[in-house]
Coordinates of N, CA, C and O in Angstrom, one line a residue:
X265 N -6.6 -1.3 -15.1 CA -6.8 -3.2 -14.3 C -8.3 -3.4 -13.2 O -7.5 -3.0 -11.9
X266 N -9.2 -3.9 -12.2 CA -10.5 -4.6 -11.4 C -9.2 -5.2 -10.8 O -8.3 -6.5 -10.0
X267 N -10.5 -5.1 -9.6 CA -9.6 -6.4 -8.5 C -9.3 -7.6 -9.5 O -8.6 -8.7 -8.4
X268 N -10.5 -8.0 -10.0 CA -10.3 -9.7 -10.4 C -10.0 -9.8 -11.3 O -8.9 -11.2 -11.1
X269 N -9.4 -8.9 -11.2 CA -8.2 -9.5 -12.8 C -6.6 -9.4 -11.9 O -5.8 -9.5 -12.3
X270 N -6.4 -7.9 -11.0 CA -5.8 -8.6 -10.8 C -4.8 -9.9 -9.9 O -4.3 -10.3 -9.5
X271 N -6.3 -10.5 -9.5 CA -6.5 -11.3 -8.8 C -5.3 -12.4 -9.6 O -4.9 -13.5 -9.0
X272 N -6.1 -12.7 -10.5 CA -6.1 -12.9 -12.5 C -4.9 -13.3 -11.8 O -4.3 -14.6 -13.1
X273 N -4.4 -12.3 -12.7 CA -2.9 -11.4 -12.9 C -1.3 -12.9 -12.0 O -1.3 -13.8 -12.8
X274 N -2.3 -12.4 -11.2 CA -1.3 -13.2 -9.4 C -1.4 -14.6 -9.2 O -0.1 -14.9 -9.7
X275 N -2.7 -15.1 -9.8 CA -2.8 -16.0 -9.6 C -2.4 -17.1 -10.6 O -1.7 -18.2 -11.3
X276 N -1.5 -16.3 -12.5 CA -1.2 -16.3 -13.4 C -0.3 -17.0 -13.4 O 0.8 -17.5 -13.5
X277 N 0.5 -16.5 -12.6 CA 2.3 -16.0 -12.3 C 1.9 -17.5 -11.7 O 3.5 -17.5 -10.5
X278 N 1.2 -18.2 -11.2 CA 1.4 -19.4 -9.6 C 1.7 -19.1 -8.4 O 1.9 -20.1 -7.8
X279 N 0.9 -18.3 -8.0 CA 1.1 -17.4 -6.5 C -0.3 -16.4 -6.2 O -1.2 -16.5 -6.7
X280 N -0.7 -17.7 -4.7 CA -1.9 -16.4 -4.2 C -1.5 -16.0 -2.9 O -0.3 -15.4 -2.3
X281 N -2.6 -14.9 -3.0 CA -2.2 -13.9 -1.6 C -2.1 -14.3 -0.9 O -1.4 -13.6 -0.2
X282 N -2.1 -15.6 0.2 CA -1.4 -16.3 1.1 C 0.0 -16.2 1.0 O 0.6 -15.9 2.5
X283 N 0.1 -16.6 0.0 CA 1.5 -16.8 -0.3 C 3.2 -15.2 -0.4 O 3.8 -15.4 0.4
X284 N 1.8 -14.4 -0.5 CA 2.4 -12.7 -0.9 C 2.5 -12.4 0.6 O 3.2 -12.0 1.2
X285 N 1.4 -12.4 1.5 CA 1.4 -12.2 3.1 C 2.2 -12.7 3.3 O 2.2 -11.8 4.1
X286 N 2.6 -14.3 3.4 CA 3.3 -14.6 4.6 C 4.7 -14.1 3.8 O 5.8 -13.8 4.9
X287 N 5.3 -13.9 2.1 CA 6.6 -14.0 2.4 C 6.2 -11.9 2.9 O 8.3 -11.6 2.7
X288 N 5.4 -11.2 2.4 CA 5.5 -10.2 3.1 C 5.6 -10.0 4.0 O 5.4 -8.7 5.1
X289 N 5.3 -10.6 5.1 CA 5.1 -10.6 6.0 C 3.9 -10.2 7.3 O 3.8 -8.8 8.1
X290 N 2.8 -10.2 6.5 CA 1.4 -9.2 6.5 C 1.1 -10.4 6.1 O 1.0 -11.5 6.3
X291 N -0.4 -9.9 7.1 CA -1.6 -10.7 7.6 C -2.5 -10.2 5.8 O -2.2 -9.4 5.2
X292 N -3.0 -12.3 5.3 CA -4.1 -12.1 4.6 C -4.3 -11.2 4.0 O -5.4 -11.0 3.1
X293 N -5.5 -11.2 5.1 CA -6.5 -9.9 5.0 C -5.7 -9.0 4.4 O -6.9 -7.2 3.3
X294 N -4.6 -7.9 5.1 CA -4.4 -6.8 4.3 C -3.9 -6.8 2.6 O -3.5 -5.9 2.2
X295 N -3.6 -8.0 3.0 CA -3.3 -8.0 0.9 C -4.2 -7.9 0.4 O -4.0 -7.4 -0.7
X296 N -4.8 -8.8 0.6 CA -6.4 -9.3 -0.1 C -7.3 -7.5 -0.2 O -7.5 -7.0 -1.0
X297 N -7.5 -7.1 0.7 CA -7.5 -4.9 1.1 C -6.6 -4.7 -0.3 O -7.7 -3.9 -1.0
X298 N -5.6 -4.5 0.0 CA -4.6 -3.4 -1.4 C -4.5 -4.3 -2.5 O -5.7 -3.3 -3.4
X299 N -4.6 -5.6 -2.7 CA -5.4 -6.8 -3.9 C -6.7 -5.5 -4.6 O -7.4 -4.6 -5.9
X300 N -7.7 -5.4 -3.7 CA -8.9 -4.8 -3.7 C -9.4 -3.5 -3.8 O -10.4 -2.6 -4.4
X301 N -8.5 -3.4 -3.8 CA -8.1 -1.3 -3.2 C -8.8 -0.7 -2.2 O -9.2 0.4 -3.0
X302 N -9.4 -1.5 -1.4 CA -9.9 -1.1 -0.2 C -9.2 -0.1 1.3 O -9.4 0.3 1.5
X303 N -7.3 -0.8 0.3 CA -6.0 -0.5 1.8 C -5.1 -0.1 0.6 O -4.8 -0.4 0.0
X304 N -4.7 1.0 1.2 CA -3.7 1.1 0.5 C -2.2 1.7 0.9 O -2.0 1.5 2.6
X305 N -1.1 0.9 -0.3 CA -0.3 0.9 0.8 C 1.5 -0.2 -0.1 O 0.7 -0.3 -1.5
X306 N 1.8 1.9 -0.3 CA 2.9 1.2 -1.4 C 3.6 0.2 -1.7 O 4.0 -0.4 -2.3
X307 N 3.7 -0.6 -0.1 CA 5.1 -1.7 -0.5 C 3.9 -2.4 -0.6 O 4.7 -3.4 -1.3
X308 N 3.0 -2.3 -0.8 CA 2.4 -3.7 -0.5 C 1.6 -4.1 -1.9 O 1.7 -4.9 -3.0
X309 N 2.2 -2.9 -3.1 CA 1.6 -3.0 -4.6 C 2.4 -2.4 -5.4 O 1.9 -3.4 -6.4
X310 N 3.9 -1.8 -5.2 CA 5.4 -2.2 -5.5 C 5.1 -3.9 -5.2 O 5.6 -4.2 -6.7
X311 N 5.0 -4.0 -4.5 CA 4.9 -5.6 -4.6 C 4.7 -6.6 -5.4 O 5.3 -7.7 -6.3
X312 N 3.0 -5.8 -5.1 CA 2.3 -6.7 -6.6 C 2.3 -7.0 -7.4 O 2.7 -7.5 -8.1
X313 N 2.7 -5.7 -7.9 CA 2.6 -5.6 -9.2 C 3.5 -5.5 -10.1 O 4.4 -6.1 -11.6
X314 N 5.9 -6.1 -9.0 CA 6.5 -7.0 -9.0 C 6.4 -7.5 -9.6 O 7.3 -8.7 -11.0
X315 N 5.4 -8.5 -8.8 CA 5.5 -9.7 -9.3 C 4.2 -10.2 -10.5 O 5.2 -11.8 -11.7
X316 N 3.4 -8.7 -11.2 CA 2.9 -8.9 -11.9 C 3.6 -8.6 -13.9 O 2.5 -8.8 -14.8
X317 N 5.0 -8.0 -14.1 CA 6.3 -7.0 -14.4 C 5.3 -6.4 -15.1 O 5.0 -6.4 -16.1
X318 N 4.4 -5.2 -13.8 CA 3.9 -4.2 -14.3 C 4.0 -2.8 -13.2 O 3.8 -2.8 -11.9
X319 N 3.4 -2.0 -14.3 CA 3.7 -0.5 -14.0 C 3.2 -0.4 -12.4 O 2.0 -1.0 -12.7
X320 N 3.3 0.0 -10.9 CA 2.3 -0.1 -10.2 C 0.8 1.2 -10.4 O -0.4 0.6 -10.4
X321 N 1.5 1.8 -11.4 CA 0.3 2.5 -11.8 C -0.7 1.7 -13.1 O -1.9 2.2 -13.3
X322 N 0.1 0.5 -13.3 CA -1.3 0.1 -14.4 C -1.8 -1.3 -13.7 O -2.4 -1.6 -14.7
X323 N -0.8 -1.8 -13.0 CA -1.4 -2.7 -12.2 C -3.1 -2.3 -11.0 O -3.5 -2.9 -10.9
X324 N -2.7 -1.2 -10.6 CA -3.7 -0.2 -10.1 C -4.8 1.4 -10.8 O -4.3 2.0 -10.2
X325 N -4.9 0.9 -11.9 CA -5.3 1.7 -12.7 C -6.3 2.1 -12.2 O -6.8 2.9 -12.7
X326 N -6.9 1.2 -11.5 CA -7.9 2.1 -11.0 C -8.9 2.5 -9.9 O -9.2 2.2 -9.5
X327 N -6.8 2.6 -8.6 CA -7.0 3.2 -7.9 C -5.8 4.0 -8.0 O -5.1 4.2 -8.7
X328 N -7.1 5.2 -8.1 CA -6.4 6.6 -7.6 C -5.6 7.3 -7.2 O -4.2 7.6 -7.4
X329 N -5.4 6.2 -5.9 CA -3.9 6.8 -5.0 C -2.7 6.5 -5.4 O -1.5 7.2 -4.6
X330 N -2.8 5.1 -6.9 CA -1.6 4.9 -7.3 C -1.5 5.3 -8.8 O -0.4 5.9 -9.0
X331 N -2.2 6.4 -8.8 CA -1.4 6.3 -10.2 C -2.3 8.0 -10.3 O -1.1 9.3 -11.1
X332 N -2.6 8.9 -9.1 CA -2.1 10.5 -8.6 C -1.3 10.7 -7.7 O -0.8 9.6 -7.0
X333 N 0.2 11.0 -7.8 CA 0.7 11.4 -7.8 C 0.4 12.2 -5.9 O 0.1 13.0 -6.3
X334 N 1.7 12.1 -5.4 CA 1.3 12.5 -4.1 C 1.4 13.6 -4.0 O 2.5 13.7 -3.7
X335 N 0.8 14.3 -3.1 CA 1.5 15.9 -2.0 C 2.2 15.9 -1.3 O 2.6 16.3 -0.2
X336 N 1.3 14.4 0.0 CA 2.4 14.1 1.3 C 3.8 14.8 1.1 O 4.5 14.1 0.7
X337 N 4.0 14.7 2.5 CA 5.9 14.9 2.4 C 6.3 13.7 3.4 O 5.4 13.6 4.8
X338 N 6.9 12.8 3.4 CA 7.2 11.6 4.4 C 8.3 12.5 4.9 O 9.9 12.7 4.6
X339 N 8.5 12.6 6.5 CA 9.8 13.0 7.4 C 10.3 11.5 8.3 O 8.5 10.8 9.1
X340 N 11.0 11.7 8.1 CA 11.0 10.2 8.9 C 12.6 10.6 10.2 O 13.4 11.7 10.0
X341 N 13.2 9.5 11.2 CA 13.9 10.1 12.2 C 13.9 11.5 14.0 O 12.8 11.5 13.1
X342 N 14.8 11.6 13.3 CA 14.4 12.7 14.0 C 14.0 14.3 13.9 O 12.7 14.5 14.9
X343 N 13.5 14.5 12.2 CA 12.6 15.2 12.5 C 11.1 15.1 12.5 O 9.9 15.3 12.7
X344 N 10.7 13.7 12.8 CA 9.5 13.0 12.8 C 8.7 12.7 13.8 O 8.5 13.5 14.4
X345 N 10.7 12.5 15.1 CA 9.6 12.6 16.3 C 9.1 14.4 16.2 O 9.1 14.4 17.6
X346 N 10.2 14.9 15.5 CA 9.9 16.5 16.5 C 8.1 17.0 15.4 O 8.3 17.3 16.5
X347 N 7.8 16.2 14.8 CA 6.7 16.2 14.4 C 5.9 16.1 15.5 O 4.5 16.2 15.5
X348 N 5.7 14.8 15.7 CA 5.2 13.1 17.2 C 5.4 14.4 18.2 O 3.8 14.5 18.4
X349 N 6.0 15.5 18.2 CA 6.2 16.1 20.1 C 5.1 17.2 19.6 O 4.6 17.7 21.0
X350 N 5.8 17.6 18.6 CA 4.2 18.8 18.3 C 3.2 19.3 18.8 O 2.9 19.2 18.8
X351 N 3.1 17.5 17.3 CA 1.0 17.2 17.7 C 1.1 17.1 19.5 O -0.4 17.5 19.9
X352 N 2.1 15.8 20.4 CA 1.0 15.9 21.2 C 1.0 16.7 22.2 O -0.3 17.3 23.0
X353 N 2.3 18.2 21.7 CA 1.8 19.5 22.6 C 0.3 20.3 22.9 O 0.0 20.7 22.6
X354 N -0.2 20.5 21.2 CA -0.8 20.7 20.3 C -2.3 20.0 21.1 O -3.3 20.4 21.6
X355 N -1.7 18.4 20.7 CA -3.3 17.8 21.7 C -3.9 18.2 22.9 O -5.1 18.0 23.2
X356 N -2.3 18.0 23.7 CA -2.7 18.7 25.5 C -2.7 19.6 25.8 O -3.8 20.2 26.5
X357 N -2.4 20.6 24.4 CA -3.3 22.0 24.8 C -4.8 21.8 24.4 O -4.9 23.0 25.4
X358 N -5.3 21.0 23.4 CA -7.0 21.4 24.0 C -7.4 19.9 24.6 O -8.9 21.0 23.8
X359 N -7.4 19.0 25.2 CA -7.9 18.9 26.4 C -7.9 20.1 27.4 O -7.6 20.5 27.7

């Protein structure tokens, strides 16, 4: 599905991108950029796919970032802070 079809599917459900942005606490431009495929956001993409009752992989079939499994590792909490500290130290050494 391309960006125009995504917009049409959302409109068919009776919603505007502005309403969705307000409900998600995001800017209209951010939501619009996700719909158009210019910006990647799993959370927004999942919300949009939920609105139209489709899996995100199908709703964003033309966007590789939603259809290709990610090899990235999500690090949270203390482990994330430790990684950030490591990077800060690395960057300060490079200066």
